[in-house]
Amino acid sequence: MPNSVFGYSPTVIALLTLLTPLASAAVIALFLRRQGSIAALISTFTAALVAAGGLTLAFGGYREAAVDASTAWLTLGNFTLSLGIKFDDLSALMISIVGVVGLCVHVFSLGYMHDDSAKARYFGGLSIFMFSMLGIVLADNLFMIFIFWELVGFSSYVLINHYDHRQTAADASKKAFITNRVGDFGFLLGIIACYYVFGTVNLTQITAAAGTGDTSLTLIALLLFCGAVGKSAQVPLHVWLPDAMEGPTPVSALIHAATMVAAGIFMLCRIEPLFAAAPVALTVVMWVGAVTALYAALCAITQSDIKKILAYSTLSQLGYMVAAFGLGRLDITPDGETSKMALITAGAAAAMFHLTTHAFFKALMFLGSGSVIHGCHHEQDIFKMGGLAKKMPLTFITFTIGVLAIIGMPAIIGMPFLAGFFSKDAILYLAMENNTPVFIILAFSAVLTAFYMVRLWRLVFFGAPRTEDASHAHEGGISMVLPLIALAILSVIGGYTAIYGNAFKAVWSQIPVAHGAAHTTILIVSVAVMLVGAGLALVLYKPAATDALAAKSPALFALLSVLKGSFDGVYNWYVAKVQQRFALLLEFLERIFLSGLIIRGLSGVVGLVGLGARALHVGSLHAYVYWFLFGAAVLWAFAGGWLN
């Protein structure tokens, strides 16, 4: 195993990888705010360095070093806040994803944002996001994770609101920021409770102490899960993600498909031993994920905006990951023996596996949608597209690979399986073995996934162009095509190499793989749900300017449309009818008691005393003598009573 690259230790390489995008963001903010092209090149070069550093750490033999180093940053009494690096197979996997997808998004953005007047601010936001995300991945304690967690929220706010002249973008960024703060409040309480119970927030020490806990672990685990509910957009805090599509499309690919929303899943896997000791919390996590997977899949069916379809698809796939984590253990090897615990257990391994494959094919589809939007002159309505397979062949081929990956196609040209087939089947197998109702929900969600993705694919790429913009569509430049090709390759081989390769064994060794009769059952179920969903979409939807489901089943379409806006409706009612009225009540009480009785009342009393005191100043020596004698008599009376 090498212990250095050009004389640098793994710790130094990790620090350089972490701090490089921060330096890029600082340079852009201080010196290049009006030099968009230079800022874009610096940010992209920085992303290349991050990818190189991450891949070097992941595949250069450093994973065996298991770096776990920290230094004290702030001391308050007995409390010490440390900043440190924890590097193992789990963080190596995540840093590889962030680096590769981040580089693809930066390169794609060179073409997509070429004419944007605020390009410097955009690329500066990408750099600060890369720094924040890497901080979460490499953090060795929960407080440090929380610091970078909030920085990720800040950078997401900036990037969603990139088109700040749009009111919808401003509203979406505020919605994302506020919604995430709700989850982060619970997350912070969980961190504080963790410190109270264990006396530490260090991830390694928590792992060692988790097995000795008590029933308080359930509360701690659920509070920490609140952070994942917000960041990974689970029901009921999912409402911010579809609106976040107001940001530039490459931002959606990086933040809202591959990395930021995956931070919640990664955090759960980081503290998996804590959840393993709290089975009630795991059950809650499982059902939240299953409900999210089904709800979001139903919402995607009625969408007409290409990015919002992919947003609801992301919600559904994140639900898959959360459900997989909640399904927990399945530590049985093919020979029937109980396997030794690796870095994480089967549920967390399946969640990370799907996180990895989903990062590739969903980033591919988001960037593909960006290519479509760019080629159609910023049109996003799928019913106003059509015929793009011939006009944008590279986008069509790569996007098709992404669609086949997400629906779990079991075979493609020259390759035995696509990435999504492996990871989806691992989760379905885990559900089949551990919880039948959840298995049914996830299998039905897979049917819906095939349905709405094939619907999108057919309406966008087939038939005749339905608008003038679609008829003049064209491919973007090479900077927009190369990332699509790279992500398409990863969407094909990602799952295959994970199962049969040697990388990240501490994570992949726990992936639940079906064998024998279970393998046959899962394969049949996977193919069946894919064929049913895709077949229904092909039969129902012909390339047209109207929604066939709305025409043939208006009641069902209306029901699904109402379902889509149900949570927003409840929240809007709560804000208008409860929160706003409570705020008005507080304002009334403040005016009466604080401003009225306390502030103005006391000032009035003081004023009266002042007036009385001023009345004593009459300018007469005889009056002053009388008042002096009166005061002396009062003082004598009180003093005499005290002495007696």
Coordinates of N, CA and C in Angstrom, one line a residue, residues 392-548:
M392 N -31.5 15.3 -31.9 CA -30.5 15.2 -30.8 C -30.1 13.8 -30.5
P393 N -29.4 13.1 -31.4 CA -29.2 11.7 -31.3 C -28.4 11.3 -30.1
L394 N -27.3 12.0 -29.8 CA -26.5 11.7 -28.7 C -27.2 11.8 -27.4
T395 N -28.0 12.9 -27.3 CA -28.8 13.1 -26.1 C -29.8 12.0 -26.0
F396 N -30.4 11.6 -27.1 CA -31.4 10.5 -27.1 C -30.8 9.2 -26.6
I397 N -29.6 8.8 -27.1 CA -29.0 7.6 -26.8 C -28.7 7.5 -25.3
T398 N -28.0 8.6 -24.8 CA -27.6 8.6 -23.4 C -28.7 8.7 -22.5
F399 N -29.8 9.5 -22.8 CA -30.9 9.6 -22.0 C -31.7 8.2 -21.9
T400 N -31.7 7.5 -23.0 CA -32.3 6.2 -23.1 C -31.6 5.2 -22.1
I401 N -30.3 5.3 -22.1 CA -29.6 4.5 -21.1 C -29.9 4.8 -19.7
G402 N -30.1 6.1 -19.4 CA -30.5 6.5 -18.1 C -31.9 5.9 -17.7
V403 N -32.8 6.0 -18.7 CA -34.2 5.5 -18.5 C -34.2 4.0 -18.2
L404 N -33.4 3.3 -19.1 CA -33.3 1.8 -18.9 C -32.7 1.5 -17.5
A405 N -31.7 2.3 -17.1 CA -31.1 2.0 -15.8 C -32.1 2.2 -14.6
I406 N -32.9 3.3 -14.7 CA -33.8 3.5 -13.6 C -34.9 2.5 -13.5
I407 N -35.4 2.0 -14.7 CA -36.5 1.1 -14.6 C -36.0 -0.4 -14.4
G408 N -34.6 -0.5 -14.4 CA -34.1 -1.9 -14.0 C -34.0 -2.8 -15.2
M409 N -33.7 -2.3 -16.4 CA -33.5 -3.2 -17.5 C -32.4 -4.2 -17.3
P410 N -32.7 -5.5 -17.4 CA -31.7 -6.6 -17.1 C -30.7 -6.9 -18.1
A411 N -30.8 -6.2 -19.3 CA -29.8 -6.5 -20.4 C -29.7 -5.4 -21.3
I412 N -28.5 -5.1 -21.8 CA -28.3 -4.1 -22.9 C -27.1 -4.5 -23.7
I413 N -26.9 -3.9 -24.8 CA -25.9 -4.3 -25.8 C -24.6 -4.6 -25.1
G414 N -24.2 -5.9 -25.2 CA -22.8 -6.3 -24.7 C -22.6 -6.3 -23.2
M415 N -23.6 -5.9 -22.4 CA -23.5 -5.8 -21.0 C -24.6 -6.7 -20.4
P416 N -24.3 -7.4 -19.3 CA -25.3 -8.3 -18.7 C -26.4 -7.5 -18.0
F417 N -26.1 -6.4 -17.4 CA -27.1 -5.7 -16.6 C -26.7 -4.2 -16.6
L418 N -27.7 -3.3 -16.3 CA -27.5 -1.9 -16.0 C -27.4 -1.7 -14.5
A419 N -26.8 -0.5 -14.2 CA -26.6 -0.3 -12.8 C -27.8 -0.3 -11.9
G420 N -28.9 0.2 -12.4 CA -30.1 0.3 -11.6 C -30.7 -1.1 -11.4
F421 N -30.5 -2.0 -12.2 CA -31.0 -3.4 -12.0 C -30.5 -4.0 -10.7
F422 N -29.1 -3.9 -10.6 CA -28.5 -4.5 -9.4 C -29.0 -3.9 -8.1
S423 N -28.9 -2.5 -8.0 CA -29.2 -1.9 -6.8 C -30.7 -2.0 -6.4
K424 N -31.6 -1.9 -7.4 CA -33.0 -2.0 -7.1 C -33.4 -3.4 -6.7
D425 N -32.8 -4.4 -7.3 CA -33.1 -5.8 -6.9 C -32.5 -6.1 -5.5
A426 N -31.4 -5.5 -5.2 CA -30.9 -5.7 -3.8 C -31.9 -5.2 -2.8
I427 N -32.5 -4.1 -3.0 CA -33.5 -3.5 -2.1 C -34.8 -4.4 -2.1
L428 N -35.2 -4.8 -3.3 CA -36.4 -5.6 -3.3 C -36.2 -6.9 -2.6
Y429 N -35.0 -7.5 -2.8 CA -34.7 -8.8 -2.1 C -34.7 -8.6 -0.6
L430 N -34.1 -7.5 -0.1 CA -34.1 -7.2 1.3 C -35.5 -7.0 1.8
A431 N -36.3 -6.4 1.1 CA -37.7 -6.2 1.5 C -38.5 -7.5 1.5
M432 N -38.3 -8.3 0.5 CA -39.0 -9.6 0.4 C -38.6 -10.5 1.6
E433 N -37.4 -10.4 2.0 CA -37.0 -11.3 3.2 C -37.4 -10.7 4.5
N434 N -37.5 -9.4 4.6 CA -37.7 -8.8 5.9 C -39.1 -8.2 6.2
N435 N -39.8 -7.8 5.1 CA -41.1 -7.1 5.4 C -42.0 -7.2 4.1
T436 N -43.0 -8.0 4.1 CA -43.8 -8.2 2.9 C -44.6 -7.0 2.5
P437 N -45.3 -6.3 3.4 CA -46.0 -5.1 2.9 C -45.1 -4.0 2.3
V438 N -43.9 -3.8 2.8 CA -42.9 -2.9 2.2 C -42.5 -3.4 0.9
F439 N -42.3 -4.7 0.7 CA -41.9 -5.3 -0.6 C -43.0 -5.0 -1.6
I440 N -44.3 -5.1 -1.2 CA -45.4 -4.8 -2.2 C -45.4 -3.4 -2.6
I441 N -45.2 -2.5 -1.6 CA -45.2 -1.0 -1.9 C -44.0 -0.7 -2.8
L442 N -42.8 -1.2 -2.5 CA -41.7 -0.9 -3.4 C -41.8 -1.5 -4.8
A443 N -42.4 -2.7 -4.9 CA -42.6 -3.3 -6.2 C -43.6 -2.5 -7.0
F444 N -44.7 -2.0 -6.4 CA -45.6 -1.2 -7.1 C -45.0 0.1 -7.5
S445 N -44.2 0.7 -6.6 CA -43.5 1.9 -6.9 C -42.6 1.7 -8.2
A446 N -42.0 0.6 -8.3 CA -41.2 0.3 -9.4 C -42.0 0.2 -10.7
V447 N -43.2 -0.3 -10.6 CA -44.1 -0.3 -11.8 C -44.4 1.2 -12.2
L448 N -44.7 2.0 -11.2 CA -45.0 3.4 -11.5 C -43.7 4.1 -12.1
T449 N -42.5 3.7 -11.6 CA -41.3 4.3 -12.1 C -41.2 4.0 -13.6
A450 N -41.3 2.8 -14.0 CA -41.3 2.4 -15.4 C -42.3 3.1 -16.2
F451 N -43.5 3.3 -15.6 CA -44.6 4.0 -16.3 C -44.3 5.4 -16.6
Y452 N -43.9 6.2 -15.6 CA -43.7 7.7 -15.9 C -42.4 8.0 -16.6
M453 N -41.4 7.1 -16.5 CA -40.2 7.4 -17.2 C -40.3 7.0 -18.7
V454 N -41.0 6.0 -19.0 CA -41.3 5.6 -20.4 C -42.2 6.7 -21.0
R455 N -43.2 7.1 -20.3 CA -44.0 8.2 -20.7 C -43.2 9.5 -21.1
L456 N -42.3 9.9 -20.2 CA -41.5 11.0 -20.5 C -40.6 10.8 -21.8
W457 N -40.0 9.6 -21.8 CA -39.1 9.3 -22.9 C -39.8 9.3 -24.3
R458 N -41.0 8.7 -24.3 CA -41.7 8.6 -25.6 C -42.2 10.0 -26.0
L459 N -42.8 10.8 -25.1 CA -43.3 12.1 -25.5 C -42.2 13.1 -25.9
V460 N -41.0 13.0 -25.3 CA -40.0 13.9 -25.7 C -39.3 13.5 -27.0
F461 N -39.0 12.3 -27.2 CA -38.1 11.9 -28.3 C -38.8 11.3 -29.5
F462 N -40.1 11.0 -29.5 CA -40.7 10.4 -30.6 C -41.8 11.2 -31.2
G463 N -42.3 10.8 -32.4 CA -43.3 11.5 -33.1 C -42.7 12.7 -33.8
A464 N -43.6 13.6 -34.2 CA -43.2 14.8 -34.9 C -43.0 16.0 -33.9
P465 N -42.1 16.9 -34.1 CA -42.0 18.1 -33.2 C -43.3 18.8 -33.1
R466 N -43.7 19.1 -31.9 CA -45.1 19.7 -31.7 C -45.0 21.2 -31.5
T467 N -43.8 21.8 -31.5 CA -43.7 23.3 -31.4 C -42.6 23.7 -32.3
E468 N -42.5 25.0 -32.5 CA -41.4 25.6 -33.4 C -40.1 25.4 -32.7
D469 N -40.1 25.5 -31.4 CA -38.8 25.3 -30.7 C -38.3 23.9 -30.8
A470 N -39.2 22.9 -30.7 CA -38.8 21.5 -30.9 C -38.3 21.2 -32.3
S471 N -38.9 21.9 -33.3 CA -38.5 21.6 -34.7 C -37.1 22.2 -35.0
H472 N -36.6 23.1 -34.2 CA -35.3 23.7 -34.4 C -34.3 23.2 -33.3
A473 N -34.6 22.2 -32.6 CA -33.7 21.7 -31.6 C -32.4 21.2 -32.1
H474 N -31.4 21.2 -31.3 CA -30.1 20.8 -31.8 C -29.2 20.4 -30.6
E475 N -28.2 19.6 -30.8 CA -27.3 19.2 -29.8 C -26.4 20.4 -29.3
G476 N -26.0 20.4 -28.0 CA -25.1 21.4 -27.5 C -23.7 21.1 -28.0
G477 N -22.8 21.9 -27.5 CA -21.4 21.7 -27.8 C -20.8 20.5 -27.2
I478 N -19.5 20.3 -27.4 CA -18.8 19.1 -26.9 C -18.8 19.1 -25.4
S479 N -18.7 20.3 -24.7 CA -18.7 20.3 -23.3 C -20.0 19.8 -22.7
M480 N -21.1 19.8 -23.5 CA -22.4 19.3 -23.0 C -22.6 17.9 -23.3
V481 N -21.8 17.4 -24.3 CA -22.0 16.0 -24.8 C -21.1 15.0 -24.0
L482 N -19.9 15.4 -23.7 CA -18.9 14.5 -23.1 C -19.4 14.1 -21.7
P483 N -19.9 15.0 -20.8 CA -20.5 14.5 -19.5 C -21.6 13.5 -19.7
L484 N -22.4 13.6 -20.7 CA -23.5 12.6 -20.9 C -22.9 11.3 -21.3
I485 N -21.9 11.2 -22.1 CA -21.3 10.0 -22.5 C -20.6 9.3 -21.2
A486 N -19.9 10.1 -20.5 CA -19.2 9.5 -19.3 C -20.2 9.0 -18.3
L487 N -21.3 9.7 -18.0 CA -22.3 9.2 -17.1 C -23.1 8.1 -17.6
A488 N -23.3 8.0 -18.9 CA -24.0 6.9 -19.6 C -23.2 5.6 -19.4
I489 N -21.8 5.7 -19.5 CA -21.0 4.5 -19.3 C -21.1 4.1 -17.8
L490 N -21.0 5.0 -16.9 CA -21.1 4.6 -15.5 C -22.5 4.1 -15.2
S491 N -23.5 4.5 -15.9 CA -24.9 4.0 -15.7 C -25.0 2.5 -16.1
V492 N -24.1 2.1 -17.0 CA -24.1 0.8 -17.5 C -23.3 -0.1 -16.6
I493 N -22.1 0.3 -16.3 CA -21.1 -0.6 -15.6 C -21.1 -0.4 -14.1
G494 N -21.7 0.6 -13.6 CA -21.6 0.9 -12.2 C -22.0 -0.2 -11.3
G495 N -23.2 -0.8 -11.5 CA -23.7 -1.9 -10.7 C -22.9 -3.2 -10.9
Y496 N -22.5 -3.4 -12.1 CA -21.8 -4.7 -12.4 C -20.4 -4.7 -11.7
T497 N -19.7 -3.5 -11.8 CA -18.4 -3.5 -11.1 C -18.5 -3.5 -9.6
A498 N -19.6 -3.0 -9.1 CA -19.8 -3.0 -7.6 C -19.9 -4.5 -7.1
I499 N -20.7 -5.2 -7.9 CA -21.0 -6.6 -7.4 C -19.8 -7.5 -7.6
Y500 N -19.1 -7.3 -8.8 CA -18.1 -8.3 -9.1 C -16.7 -7.7 -9.0
G501 N -16.6 -6.4 -8.7 CA -15.2 -5.8 -8.6 C -14.7 -5.9 -7.1
N502 N -13.6 -5.3 -6.9 CA -13.0 -5.4 -5.6 C -13.0 -4.1 -4.8
A503 N -13.5 -3.0 -5.4 CA -13.5 -1.7 -4.7 C -14.5 -1.6 -3.6
F504 N -14.2 -0.9 -2.5 CA -15.1 -0.6 -1.4 C -15.7 -1.9 -0.8
K505 N -14.9 -2.9 -0.6 CA -15.4 -4.2 -0.1 C -16.0 -4.1 1.2
A506 N -15.6 -3.2 2.1 CA -16.2 -3.0 3.4 C -17.6 -2.6 3.3
V507 N -18.0 -1.9 2.2 CA -19.4 -1.6 2.0 C -20.1 -2.6 1.2
W508 N -19.5 -3.0 0.0 CA -20.2 -3.9 -0.9 C -20.3 -5.3 -0.4
S509 N -19.5 -5.7 0.5 CA -19.6 -7.1 1.0 C -20.9 -7.4 1.7
Q510 N -21.6 -6.3 2.2 CA -22.8 -6.5 2.9 C -24.0 -6.3 2.0
I511 N -23.8 -6.1 0.7 CA -25.0 -5.9 -0.2 C -25.7 -7.2 -0.3
P512 N -27.1 -7.2 0.0 CA -27.8 -8.5 -0.1 C -28.0 -8.9 -1.5
V513 N -27.5 -10.1 -1.8 CA -27.6 -10.7 -3.2 C -28.4 -12.0 -3.1
A514 N -29.5 -12.0 -3.9 CA -30.3 -13.2 -3.8 C -29.6 -14.4 -4.5
H515 N -29.9 -15.6 -4.0 CA -29.3 -16.8 -4.6 C -30.4 -17.9 -4.7
G516 N -30.3 -18.8 -5.6 CA -31.2 -19.9 -5.7 C -32.6 -19.5 -6.1
A517 N -33.6 -20.0 -5.3 CA -35.0 -19.7 -5.6 C -35.3 -18.2 -5.4
A518 N -34.6 -17.6 -4.4 CA -34.9 -16.2 -4.2 C -34.4 -15.3 -5.3
H519 N -33.3 -15.7 -5.9 CA -32.8 -15.0 -7.1 C -33.8 -15.1 -8.3
T520 N -34.3 -16.3 -8.5 CA -35.3 -16.4 -9.6 C -36.5 -15.6 -9.3
T521 N -37.0 -15.6 -8.1 CA -38.2 -14.8 -7.7 C -38.0 -13.3 -8.0
I522 N -36.9 -12.8 -7.5 CA -36.6 -11.4 -7.6 C -36.4 -11.0 -9.1
L523 N -35.7 -11.9 -9.9 CA -35.6 -11.6 -11.3 C -36.9 -11.5 -12.0
I524 N -37.8 -12.5 -11.7 CA -39.1 -12.5 -12.3 C -39.9 -11.2 -11.9
V525 N -39.9 -10.9 -10.6 CA -40.6 -9.7 -10.1 C -40.0 -8.4 -10.8
S526 N -38.7 -8.3 -10.9 CA -38.1 -7.1 -11.5 C -38.5 -7.0 -13.0
V527 N -38.4 -8.1 -13.7 CA -38.8 -8.0 -15.1 C -40.3 -7.7 -15.3
A528 N -41.1 -8.3 -14.4 CA -42.5 -8.2 -14.5 C -42.9 -6.7 -14.3
V529 N -42.4 -6.1 -13.2 CA -42.8 -4.7 -12.9 C -42.3 -3.8 -14.0
M530 N -41.1 -4.0 -14.5 CA -40.6 -3.2 -15.6 C -41.5 -3.3 -16.8
L531 N -41.9 -4.5 -17.2 CA -42.7 -4.7 -18.4 C -44.1 -4.2 -18.2
V532 N -44.7 -4.3 -17.1 CA -46.0 -3.8 -16.8 C -46.0 -2.3 -16.9
G533 N -45.1 -1.7 -16.2 CA -45.1 -0.2 -16.2 C -44.8 0.4 -17.5
A534 N -43.7 -0.1 -18.2 CA -43.3 0.4 -19.5 C -44.4 0.1 -20.5
G535 N -45.0 -1.1 -20.5 CA -46.0 -1.5 -21.4 C -47.3 -0.6 -21.3
L536 N -47.7 -0.3 -20.1 CA -48.9 0.5 -19.9 C -48.6 1.9 -20.5
A537 N -47.4 2.5 -20.3 CA -47.0 3.8 -20.8 C -47.0 3.8 -22.4
L538 N -46.5 2.7 -23.0 CA -46.4 2.6 -24.4 C -47.8 2.5 -25.0
V539 N -48.7 1.8 -24.4 CA -50.0 1.6 -24.9 C -50.8 2.9 -24.7
L540 N -50.7 3.5 -23.5 CA -51.5 4.7 -23.2 C -51.1 6.0 -23.9
Y541 N -49.8 6.2 -24.0 CA -49.3 7.5 -24.5 C -48.8 7.4 -25.9
K542 N -49.4 8.1 -26.8 CA -48.9 8.3 -28.1 C -48.3 9.8 -28.1
P543 N -47.3 10.0 -29.0 CA -46.7 11.4 -29.1 C -47.8 12.4 -29.4
A544 N -48.2 13.2 -28.5 CA -49.3 14.1 -28.7 C -49.1 15.4 -27.8
A545 N -49.9 16.4 -28.0 CA -49.8 17.6 -27.3 C -50.7 17.7 -26.1
T546 N -51.4 16.6 -25.8 CA -52.3 16.5 -24.6 C -52.0 15.3 -23.8
D547 N -52.3 15.3 -22.6 CA -52.1 14.1 -21.7 C -53.2 13.1 -21.9
A548 N -52.8 11.9 -22.3 CA -53.8 10.9 -22.6 C -54.5 10.4 -21.3

